[in-house]
Coordinates of C-alpha atoms in Angstrom, one line a residue:
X19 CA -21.5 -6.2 25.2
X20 CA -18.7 -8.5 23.9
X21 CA -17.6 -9.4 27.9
X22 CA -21.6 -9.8 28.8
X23 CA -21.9 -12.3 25.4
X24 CA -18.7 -14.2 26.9
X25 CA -20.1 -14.9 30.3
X26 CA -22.9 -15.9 28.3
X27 CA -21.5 -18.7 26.4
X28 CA -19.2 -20.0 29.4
X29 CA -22.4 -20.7 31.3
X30 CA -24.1 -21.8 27.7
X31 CA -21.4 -24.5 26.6
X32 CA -20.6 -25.8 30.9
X33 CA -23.3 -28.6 29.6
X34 CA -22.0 -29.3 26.0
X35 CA -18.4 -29.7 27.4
X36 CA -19.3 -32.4 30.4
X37 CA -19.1 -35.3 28.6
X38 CA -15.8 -34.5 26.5
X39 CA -14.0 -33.5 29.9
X40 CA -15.3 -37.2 31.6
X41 CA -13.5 -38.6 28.9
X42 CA -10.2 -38.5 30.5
X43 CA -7.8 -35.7 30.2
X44 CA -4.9 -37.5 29.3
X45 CA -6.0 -38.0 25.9
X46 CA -8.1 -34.5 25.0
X47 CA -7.5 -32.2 22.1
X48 CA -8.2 -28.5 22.3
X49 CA -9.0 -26.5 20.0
X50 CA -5.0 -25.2 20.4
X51 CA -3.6 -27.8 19.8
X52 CA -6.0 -28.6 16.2
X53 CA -4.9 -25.4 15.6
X54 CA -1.4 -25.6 15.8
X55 CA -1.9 -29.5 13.7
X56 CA -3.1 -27.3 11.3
X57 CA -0.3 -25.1 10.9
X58 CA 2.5 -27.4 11.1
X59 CA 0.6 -29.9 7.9
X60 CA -0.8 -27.7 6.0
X61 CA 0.4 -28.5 2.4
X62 CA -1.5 -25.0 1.6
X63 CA 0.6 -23.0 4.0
X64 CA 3.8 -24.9 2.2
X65 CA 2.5 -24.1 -1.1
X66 CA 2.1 -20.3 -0.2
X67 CA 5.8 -20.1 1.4
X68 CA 7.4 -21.7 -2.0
X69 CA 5.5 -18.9 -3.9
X70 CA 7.1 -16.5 -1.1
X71 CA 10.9 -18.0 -1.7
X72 CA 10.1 -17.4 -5.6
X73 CA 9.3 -14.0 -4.8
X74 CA 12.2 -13.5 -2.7
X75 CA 14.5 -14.5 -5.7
X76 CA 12.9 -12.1 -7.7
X77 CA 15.1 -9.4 -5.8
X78 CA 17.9 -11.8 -6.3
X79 CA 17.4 -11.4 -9.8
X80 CA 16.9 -7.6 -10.1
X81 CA 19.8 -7.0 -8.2
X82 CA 22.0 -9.0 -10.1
X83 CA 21.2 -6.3 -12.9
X84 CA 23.6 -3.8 -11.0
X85 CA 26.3 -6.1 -11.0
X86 CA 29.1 -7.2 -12.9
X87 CA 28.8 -10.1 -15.6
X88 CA 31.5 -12.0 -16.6
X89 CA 31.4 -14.4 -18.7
X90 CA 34.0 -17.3 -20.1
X91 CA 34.1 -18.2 -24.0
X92 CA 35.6 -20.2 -26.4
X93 CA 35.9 -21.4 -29.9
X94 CA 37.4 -23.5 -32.6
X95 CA 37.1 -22.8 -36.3
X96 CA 38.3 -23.3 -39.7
X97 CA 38.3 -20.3 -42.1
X98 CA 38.6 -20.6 -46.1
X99 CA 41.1 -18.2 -47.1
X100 CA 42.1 -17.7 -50.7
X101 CA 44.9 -15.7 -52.0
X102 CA 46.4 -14.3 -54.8
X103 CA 49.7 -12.7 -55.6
X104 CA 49.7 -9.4 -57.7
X105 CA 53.1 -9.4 -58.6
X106 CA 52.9 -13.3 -60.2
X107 CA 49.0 -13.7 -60.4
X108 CA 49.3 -16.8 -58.2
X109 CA 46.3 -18.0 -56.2
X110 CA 46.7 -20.0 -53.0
X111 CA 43.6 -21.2 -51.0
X112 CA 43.2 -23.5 -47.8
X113 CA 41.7 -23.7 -44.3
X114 CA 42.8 -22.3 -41.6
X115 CA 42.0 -23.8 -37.8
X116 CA 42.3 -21.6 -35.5
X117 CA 41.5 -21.7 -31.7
X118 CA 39.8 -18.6 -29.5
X119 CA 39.4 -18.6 -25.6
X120 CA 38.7 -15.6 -23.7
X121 CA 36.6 -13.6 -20.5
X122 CA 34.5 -11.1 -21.2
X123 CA 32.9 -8.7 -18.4
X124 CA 30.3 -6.0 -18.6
X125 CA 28.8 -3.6 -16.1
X126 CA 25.8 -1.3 -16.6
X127 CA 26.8 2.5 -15.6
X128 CA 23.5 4.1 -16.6
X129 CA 19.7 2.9 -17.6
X130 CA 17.7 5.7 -16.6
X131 CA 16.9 4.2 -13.1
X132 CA 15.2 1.1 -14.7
X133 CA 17.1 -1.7 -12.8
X134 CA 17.1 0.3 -9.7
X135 CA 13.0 0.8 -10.2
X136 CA 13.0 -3.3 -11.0
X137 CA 14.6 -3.6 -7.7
X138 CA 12.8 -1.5 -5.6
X139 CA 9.5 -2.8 -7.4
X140 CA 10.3 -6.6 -7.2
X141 CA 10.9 -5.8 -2.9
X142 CA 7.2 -4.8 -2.7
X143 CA 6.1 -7.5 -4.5
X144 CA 8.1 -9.5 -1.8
X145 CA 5.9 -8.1 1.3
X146 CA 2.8 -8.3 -1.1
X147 CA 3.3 -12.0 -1.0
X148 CA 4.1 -12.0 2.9
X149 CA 0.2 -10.7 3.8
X150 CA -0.9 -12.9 1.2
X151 CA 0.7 -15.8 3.4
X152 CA -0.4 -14.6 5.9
X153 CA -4.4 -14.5 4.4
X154 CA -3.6 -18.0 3.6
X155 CA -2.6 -18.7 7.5
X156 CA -5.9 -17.4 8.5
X157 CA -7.9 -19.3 5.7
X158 CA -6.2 -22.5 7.3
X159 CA -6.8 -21.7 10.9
X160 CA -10.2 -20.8 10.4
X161 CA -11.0 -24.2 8.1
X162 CA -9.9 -25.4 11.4
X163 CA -11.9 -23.8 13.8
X164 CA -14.9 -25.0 11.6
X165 CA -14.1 -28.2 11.2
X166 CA -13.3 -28.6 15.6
X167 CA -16.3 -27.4 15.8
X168 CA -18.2 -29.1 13.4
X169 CA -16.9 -33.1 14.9
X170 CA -18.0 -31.7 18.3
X171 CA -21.2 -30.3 17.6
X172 CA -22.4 -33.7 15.1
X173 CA -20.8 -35.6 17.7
X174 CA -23.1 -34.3 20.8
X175 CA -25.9 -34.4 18.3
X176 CA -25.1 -38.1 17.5
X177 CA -24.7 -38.4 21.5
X178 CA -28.6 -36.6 21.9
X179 CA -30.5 -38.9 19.2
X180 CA -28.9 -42.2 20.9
X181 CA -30.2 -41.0 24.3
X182 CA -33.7 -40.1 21.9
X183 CA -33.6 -43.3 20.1
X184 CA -33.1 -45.1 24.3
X185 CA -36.1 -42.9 25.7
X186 CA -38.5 -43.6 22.7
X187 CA -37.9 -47.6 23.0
X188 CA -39.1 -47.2 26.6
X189 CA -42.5 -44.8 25.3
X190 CA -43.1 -47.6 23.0
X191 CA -42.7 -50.6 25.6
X192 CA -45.2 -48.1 27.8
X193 CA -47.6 -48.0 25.0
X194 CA -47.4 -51.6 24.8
X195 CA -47.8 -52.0 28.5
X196 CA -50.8 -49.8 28.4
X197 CA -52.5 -51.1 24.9
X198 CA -52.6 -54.7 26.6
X199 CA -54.2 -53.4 29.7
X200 CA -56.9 -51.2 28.0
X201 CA -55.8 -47.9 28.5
X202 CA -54.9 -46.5 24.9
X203 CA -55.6 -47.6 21.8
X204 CA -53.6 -49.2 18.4
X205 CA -53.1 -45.8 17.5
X206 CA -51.4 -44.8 20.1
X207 CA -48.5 -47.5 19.7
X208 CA -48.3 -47.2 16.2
X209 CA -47.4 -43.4 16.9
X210 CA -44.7 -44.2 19.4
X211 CA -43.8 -47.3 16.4
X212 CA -43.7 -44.2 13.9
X213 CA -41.8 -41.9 16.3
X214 CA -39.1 -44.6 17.0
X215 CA -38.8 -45.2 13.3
X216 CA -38.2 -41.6 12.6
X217 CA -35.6 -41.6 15.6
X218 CA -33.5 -44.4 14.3
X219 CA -33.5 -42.3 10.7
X220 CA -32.3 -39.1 12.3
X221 CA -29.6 -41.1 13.9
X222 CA -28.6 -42.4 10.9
X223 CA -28.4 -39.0 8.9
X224 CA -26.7 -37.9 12.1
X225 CA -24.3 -40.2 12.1
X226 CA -23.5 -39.6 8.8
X227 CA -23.0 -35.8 9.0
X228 CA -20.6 -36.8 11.7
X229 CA -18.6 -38.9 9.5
X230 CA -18.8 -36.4 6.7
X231 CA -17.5 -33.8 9.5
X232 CA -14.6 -35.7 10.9
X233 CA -13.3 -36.1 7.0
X234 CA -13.5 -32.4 7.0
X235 CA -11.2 -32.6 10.0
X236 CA -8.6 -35.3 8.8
X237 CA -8.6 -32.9 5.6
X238 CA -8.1 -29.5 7.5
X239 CA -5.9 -30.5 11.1
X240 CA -3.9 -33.4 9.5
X241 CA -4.7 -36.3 11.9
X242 CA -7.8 -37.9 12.3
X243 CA -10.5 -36.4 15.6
X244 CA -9.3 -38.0 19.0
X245 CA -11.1 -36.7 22.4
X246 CA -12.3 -32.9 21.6
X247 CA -12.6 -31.0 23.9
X248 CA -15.2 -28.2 23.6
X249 CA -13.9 -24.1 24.1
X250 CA -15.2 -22.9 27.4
X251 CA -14.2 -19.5 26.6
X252 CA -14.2 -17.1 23.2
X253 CA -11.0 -15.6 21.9
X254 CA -10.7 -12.0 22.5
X255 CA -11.6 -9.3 19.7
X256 CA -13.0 -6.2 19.1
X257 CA -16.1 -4.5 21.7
X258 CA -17.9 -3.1 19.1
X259 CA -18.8 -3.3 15.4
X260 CA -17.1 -0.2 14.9
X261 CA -13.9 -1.2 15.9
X262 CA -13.6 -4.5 14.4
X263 CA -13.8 -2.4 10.9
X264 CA -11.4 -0.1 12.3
X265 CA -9.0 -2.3 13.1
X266 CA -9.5 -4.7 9.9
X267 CA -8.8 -1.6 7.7
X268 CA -5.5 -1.2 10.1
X269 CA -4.3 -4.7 10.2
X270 CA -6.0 -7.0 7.6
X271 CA -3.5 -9.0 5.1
X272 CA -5.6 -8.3 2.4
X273 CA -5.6 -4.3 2.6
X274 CA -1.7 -4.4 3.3
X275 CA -0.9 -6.8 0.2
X276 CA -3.1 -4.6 -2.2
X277 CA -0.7 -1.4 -0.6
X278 CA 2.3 -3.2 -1.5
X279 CA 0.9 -3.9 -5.1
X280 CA 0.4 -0.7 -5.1
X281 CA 3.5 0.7 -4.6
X282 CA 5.3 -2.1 -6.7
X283 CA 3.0 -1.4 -9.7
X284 CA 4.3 2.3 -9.8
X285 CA 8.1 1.7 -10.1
X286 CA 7.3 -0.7 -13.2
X287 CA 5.7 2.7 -14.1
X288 CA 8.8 4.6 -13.5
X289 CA 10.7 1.6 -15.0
X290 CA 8.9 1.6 -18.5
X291 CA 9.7 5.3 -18.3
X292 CA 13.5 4.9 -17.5
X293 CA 13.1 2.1 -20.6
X294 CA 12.8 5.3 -22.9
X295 CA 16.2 6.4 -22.1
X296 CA 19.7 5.9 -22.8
X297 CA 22.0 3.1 -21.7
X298 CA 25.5 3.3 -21.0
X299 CA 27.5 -0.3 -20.7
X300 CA 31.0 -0.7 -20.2
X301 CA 32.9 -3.9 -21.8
X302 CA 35.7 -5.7 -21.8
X303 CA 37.3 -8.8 -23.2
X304 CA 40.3 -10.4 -23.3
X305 CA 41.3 -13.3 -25.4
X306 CA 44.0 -15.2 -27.1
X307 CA 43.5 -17.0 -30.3
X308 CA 46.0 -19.7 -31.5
X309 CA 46.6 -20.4 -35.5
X310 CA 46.3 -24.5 -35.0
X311 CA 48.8 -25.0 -38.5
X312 CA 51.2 -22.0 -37.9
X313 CA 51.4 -22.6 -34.2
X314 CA 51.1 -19.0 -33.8
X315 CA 49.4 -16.9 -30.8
X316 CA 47.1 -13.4 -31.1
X317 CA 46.6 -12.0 -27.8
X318 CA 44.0 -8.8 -27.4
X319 CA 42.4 -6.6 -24.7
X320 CA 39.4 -4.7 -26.4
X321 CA 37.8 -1.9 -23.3
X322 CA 35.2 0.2 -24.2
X323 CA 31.8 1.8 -23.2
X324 CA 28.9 1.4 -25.1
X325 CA 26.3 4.6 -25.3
X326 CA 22.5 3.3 -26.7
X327 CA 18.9 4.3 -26.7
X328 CA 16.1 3.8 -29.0
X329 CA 14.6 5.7 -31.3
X330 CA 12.1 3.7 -32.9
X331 CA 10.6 0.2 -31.8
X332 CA 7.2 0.9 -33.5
X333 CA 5.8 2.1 -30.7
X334 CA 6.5 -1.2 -28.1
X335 CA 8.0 1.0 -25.4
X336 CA 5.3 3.2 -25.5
X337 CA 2.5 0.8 -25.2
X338 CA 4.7 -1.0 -22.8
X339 CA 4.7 2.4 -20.6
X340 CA 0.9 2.9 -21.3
X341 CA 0.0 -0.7 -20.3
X342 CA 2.1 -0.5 -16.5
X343 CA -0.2 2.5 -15.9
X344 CA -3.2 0.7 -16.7
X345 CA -2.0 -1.9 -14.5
X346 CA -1.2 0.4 -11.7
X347 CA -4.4 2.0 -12.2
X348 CA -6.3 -1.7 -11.8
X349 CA -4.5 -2.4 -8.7
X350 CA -5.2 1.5 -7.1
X351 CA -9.6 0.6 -7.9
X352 CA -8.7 -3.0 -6.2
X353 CA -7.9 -1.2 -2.8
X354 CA -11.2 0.9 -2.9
X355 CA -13.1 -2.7 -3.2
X356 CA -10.7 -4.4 -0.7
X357 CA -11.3 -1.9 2.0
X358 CA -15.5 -2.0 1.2
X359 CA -15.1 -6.2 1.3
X360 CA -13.1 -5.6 3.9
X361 CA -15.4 -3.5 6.3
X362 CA -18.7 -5.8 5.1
X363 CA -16.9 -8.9 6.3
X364 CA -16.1 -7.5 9.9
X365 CA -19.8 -6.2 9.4
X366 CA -21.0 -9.3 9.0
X367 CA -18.8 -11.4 11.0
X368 CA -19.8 -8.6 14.1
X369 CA -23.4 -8.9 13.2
X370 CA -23.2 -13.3 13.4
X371 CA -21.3 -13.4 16.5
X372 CA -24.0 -11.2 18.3
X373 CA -26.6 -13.3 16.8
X374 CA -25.1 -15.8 17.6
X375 CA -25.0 -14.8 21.4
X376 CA -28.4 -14.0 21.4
X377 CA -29.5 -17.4 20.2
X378 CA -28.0 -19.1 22.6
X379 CA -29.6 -17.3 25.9
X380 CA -32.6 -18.3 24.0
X381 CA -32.2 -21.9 23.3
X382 CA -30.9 -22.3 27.2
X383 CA -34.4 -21.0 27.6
X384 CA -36.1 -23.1 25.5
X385 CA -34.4 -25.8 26.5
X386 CA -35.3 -25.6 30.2
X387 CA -38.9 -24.7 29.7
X388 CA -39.2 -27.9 27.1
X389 CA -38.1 -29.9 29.5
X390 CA -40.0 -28.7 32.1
X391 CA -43.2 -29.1 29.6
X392 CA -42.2 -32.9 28.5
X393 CA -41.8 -33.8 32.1
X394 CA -44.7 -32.7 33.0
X395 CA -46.8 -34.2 30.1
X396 CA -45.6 -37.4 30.7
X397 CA -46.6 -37.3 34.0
X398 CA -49.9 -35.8 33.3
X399 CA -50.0 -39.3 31.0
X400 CA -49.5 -41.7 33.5
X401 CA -52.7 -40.0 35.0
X402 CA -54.5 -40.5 31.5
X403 CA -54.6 -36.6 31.1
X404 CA -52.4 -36.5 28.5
X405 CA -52.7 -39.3 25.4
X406 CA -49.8 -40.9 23.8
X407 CA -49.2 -38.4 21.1
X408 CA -48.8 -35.0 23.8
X409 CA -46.2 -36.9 25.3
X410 CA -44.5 -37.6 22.0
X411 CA -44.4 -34.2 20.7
X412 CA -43.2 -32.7 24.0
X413 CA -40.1 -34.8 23.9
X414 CA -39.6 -34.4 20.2
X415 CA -39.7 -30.3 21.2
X416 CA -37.4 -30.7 24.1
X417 CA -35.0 -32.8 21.5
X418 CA -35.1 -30.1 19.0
X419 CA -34.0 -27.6 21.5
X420 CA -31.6 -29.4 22.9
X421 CA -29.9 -29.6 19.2
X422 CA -30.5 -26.4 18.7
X423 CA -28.6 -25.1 21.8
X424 CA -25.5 -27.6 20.7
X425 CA -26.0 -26.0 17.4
X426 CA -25.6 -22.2 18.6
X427 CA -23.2 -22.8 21.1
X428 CA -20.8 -24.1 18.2
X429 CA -21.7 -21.4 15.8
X430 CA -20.8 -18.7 18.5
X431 CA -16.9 -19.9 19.0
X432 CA -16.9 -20.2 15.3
X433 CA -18.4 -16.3 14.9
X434 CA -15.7 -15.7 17.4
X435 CA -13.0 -16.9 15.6
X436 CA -14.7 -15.5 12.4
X437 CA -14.3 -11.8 14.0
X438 CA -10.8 -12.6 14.0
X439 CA -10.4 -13.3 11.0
X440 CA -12.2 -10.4 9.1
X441 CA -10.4 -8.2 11.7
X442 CA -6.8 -9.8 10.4
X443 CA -6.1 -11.4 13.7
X444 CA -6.5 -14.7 13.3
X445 CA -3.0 -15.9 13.4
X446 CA -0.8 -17.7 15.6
X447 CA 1.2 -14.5 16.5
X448 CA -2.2 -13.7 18.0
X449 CA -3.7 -16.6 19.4
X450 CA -0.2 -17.7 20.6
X451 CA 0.0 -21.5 19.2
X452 CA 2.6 -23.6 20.9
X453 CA 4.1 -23.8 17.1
X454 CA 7.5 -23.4 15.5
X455 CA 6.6 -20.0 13.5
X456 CA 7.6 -20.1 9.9
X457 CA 10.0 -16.5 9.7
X458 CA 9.3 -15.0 6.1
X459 CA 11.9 -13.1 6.5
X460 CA 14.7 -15.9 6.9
X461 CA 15.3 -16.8 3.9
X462 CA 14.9 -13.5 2.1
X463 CA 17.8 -12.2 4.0
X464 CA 20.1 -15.4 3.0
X465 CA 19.0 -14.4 -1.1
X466 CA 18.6 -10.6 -1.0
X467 CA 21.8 -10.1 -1.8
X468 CA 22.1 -12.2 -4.7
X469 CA 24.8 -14.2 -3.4
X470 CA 27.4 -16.6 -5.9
X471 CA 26.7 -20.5 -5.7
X472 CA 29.7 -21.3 -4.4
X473 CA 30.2 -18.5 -2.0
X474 CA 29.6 -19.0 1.7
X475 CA 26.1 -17.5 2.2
X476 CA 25.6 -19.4 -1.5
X477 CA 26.5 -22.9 0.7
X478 CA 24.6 -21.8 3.5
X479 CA 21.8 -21.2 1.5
X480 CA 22.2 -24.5 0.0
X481 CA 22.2 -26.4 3.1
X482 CA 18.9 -24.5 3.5
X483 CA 17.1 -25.6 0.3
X484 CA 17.9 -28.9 0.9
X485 CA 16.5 -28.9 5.1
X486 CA 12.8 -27.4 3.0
X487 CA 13.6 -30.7 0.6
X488 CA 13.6 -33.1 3.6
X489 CA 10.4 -32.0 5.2

């Protein structure tokens, strides 16, 4: 059915794609290549991948809670001290400066598992965010398909009311011609003066949907519409109805992110748990701490491991624990309504592509046989068969379905595009875009480790920051 709907709209949009293609080659934009303008200035795709680099650092951060931390200290004060002798009841009293610099380090032995669940957590949270991109690169592509489509359908509507507006000037010099001569009435040339009128108005509200269309286009592509050239051929997608659901439950961002959720939502569970259990810490410190007025030096090494765990908050860990479940539970009812949304958009999108094909065998129809019914009226006319007003409605039918064939023709490549999308295809992976692919995973493998500032994937990762600056 899909293949038969195809051959279809190749023979369909052969007429709605002549005058784009006399145009001159040189110049023409595809749809590709509004496509892949999309993707490269999209400031919501940028948006999207900053929020993925934030997530990334997440791990950064969770990791860093298995490590080491050292820290550097200091410190100057002056202490009060009084004194008194017991043996001649003398009191002395004075302050004391004193200087303190020292490094202390810590590292965490034991929490239960809680930093290792934060870890592991904060990771699915990370590929949550990657399908959520990639939701947001189909949103973008699609705007774009719409608007394409939209600046060449108003703009071969615009095209069709100027050739109206041309053929109605010439049925009102005729009615002119044949009012002076006897052969119709007043009425009859005020009805072509009405139909003209009417003409130049639908022009003008056609004009102005193609303005309001090719601001939709600067908005969505980036650049402002050149030469468009119209799709002769539909992407390729499911067969059936059936499988476009099965494969949007497979494949669609939106199902994979809410999985990810999932799973991230259960080891805060397990980490609120682990939060109810003992800690074990070792520290050390090392410091020496100069007397400023005796000039005297106190060196020390204190080691030691620290053994904690609560054993009452007021209840804050356990509504903590209580509250991640509720969460998790939340995000586990979100898939069951993401995989229902899910199948009624591929549903839907299935059911308007079809439609879609179907209206368009019957507007070429329509279109042939109103032309076939104006030409003949016009003729009958000349013969004083037909009065002014048969011939003015047969061209205002053969102009209506002429718009709407330019009409379904763009609605099916949109349909076509929007079975992609509900099917989670719509990307340029899949539709192959001459583009330079952002990499999601990139940069989480130059921060995944948590590495020091001034260490060498720490520079590298600097140089990196600043390149995502520049752009």
């Amino acid at each position: 059915m899909f293949h038969f709907l195809k051959k279809t709209a190749r023979r369909g949009v052969a007429a709605l794609a002549l005058s784009t293609s006399l145009a001159g080659l040189a110049s023409a934009e595809t749809l590709s290549d509004a496509l892949a303008s999309a993707y490269e200035h999209s400031g919501l795709l940028e948006q999207n991948r900053a929020l993925l680099r934030a997530a990334d650092e997440d791990v950064a951060a969770t990791t860093a809670l298995l490590r080491p931390i050292v820290d550097w200290f200091g410190s100057v004060n002056y202490d009060y001290v009084g004194t008194r002798s017991a043996a001649t009841g003398t009191r002395t009293t004075g302050w004391t400066p004193d200087a303190t610099l020292g490094i202390s380090a810590s590292i965490l032995l034991y929490d239960n598992g809680a930093s290792k669940f934060a870890v592991e957590s904060s990771k699915e949270t990370v590929l949550a965010t990657r399908q959520g991109l990639v939701s947001v690169e189909q949103q973008v592509l699609f705007d774009a398909v719409q608007s394409f489509m939209n600046v060449v359908r108003d703009d071969e509507i615009v095209d069709l009311r100027i050739n109206n507006l041309r053929l109605l000037e010439r049925e009102l010099q005729a009615a002119q011609d044949r009012f002076e001569v006897g052969e119709v009435t007043r009425t009859d040339v005020a009805l072509a003066e009405a139909r003209l009128a009417g003409a130049r108005a639908s022009l003008a509200a056609a004009q102005g949907d193609l303005a309001a269309s090719e601001e939709f286009y600067a908005a969505a592509i980036g650049t402002r519409p050149g030469n468009l050239v119209t799709p002769t051929s539909l992407p390729s997608a499911a067969n059936s109805i059936e499988e476009a659901k099965a494969v949007a439950i497979r494949s669609h961002p939106d199902m994979l992110r809410v999985q990810h959720e999932i799973l991230a939502s259960e080891f805060l569970v397990n980490r609120a748990r682990a939060a109810l259990g003992p800690t074990v810490r070792f520290d050390s410190r090392v410091s020496t701490r100069r007397v400023l007025d005796e000039n005297t030096f106190q060196d020390g090494i204190d080691l030691g491991v620290t053994l904690s765990g609560p054993i009452y908050r007021g209840g804050q860990l356990s509504a903590l624990l209580r509250q991640s479940m509720a969460r998790r539970d939340a995000v586990r009812a979100s898939l069951h309504l993401t995989r229902h949304n899910i199948r009624q958009q591929a549903g839907t999108a299935w059911s308007r592509f079809i439609a879609s094909g179907s209206q368009i065998q019957a507007s070429v129809r329509q279109v042939e046989a109103a032309r076939i019914a104006f030409e003949g009226v016009r003729e009958e006319a000349k013969l004083g068969a037909r009065t002014t007003l048969d011939v003015l409605t047969a061209e205002q039918d053969l102009l209506d379905a002429e718009a709407d064939r330019i009409t379904a023709q763009a609605t099916q490549i949109v349909a076509a595009y929007g079975v992609l999308s509900s099917m989670g295809l719509l990307t340029v992976d899949h539709l192959n875009l001459r583009v330079e692919r952002y990499d999601p995973e990139a940069y989480y493998n130059l921060v995944k480790n948590a590495p020091a500032l001034r260490s060498e994937q720490g520079q590298k990762l600097d140089r990196v920051l600043k390149a995502i600056g520049k752009q």
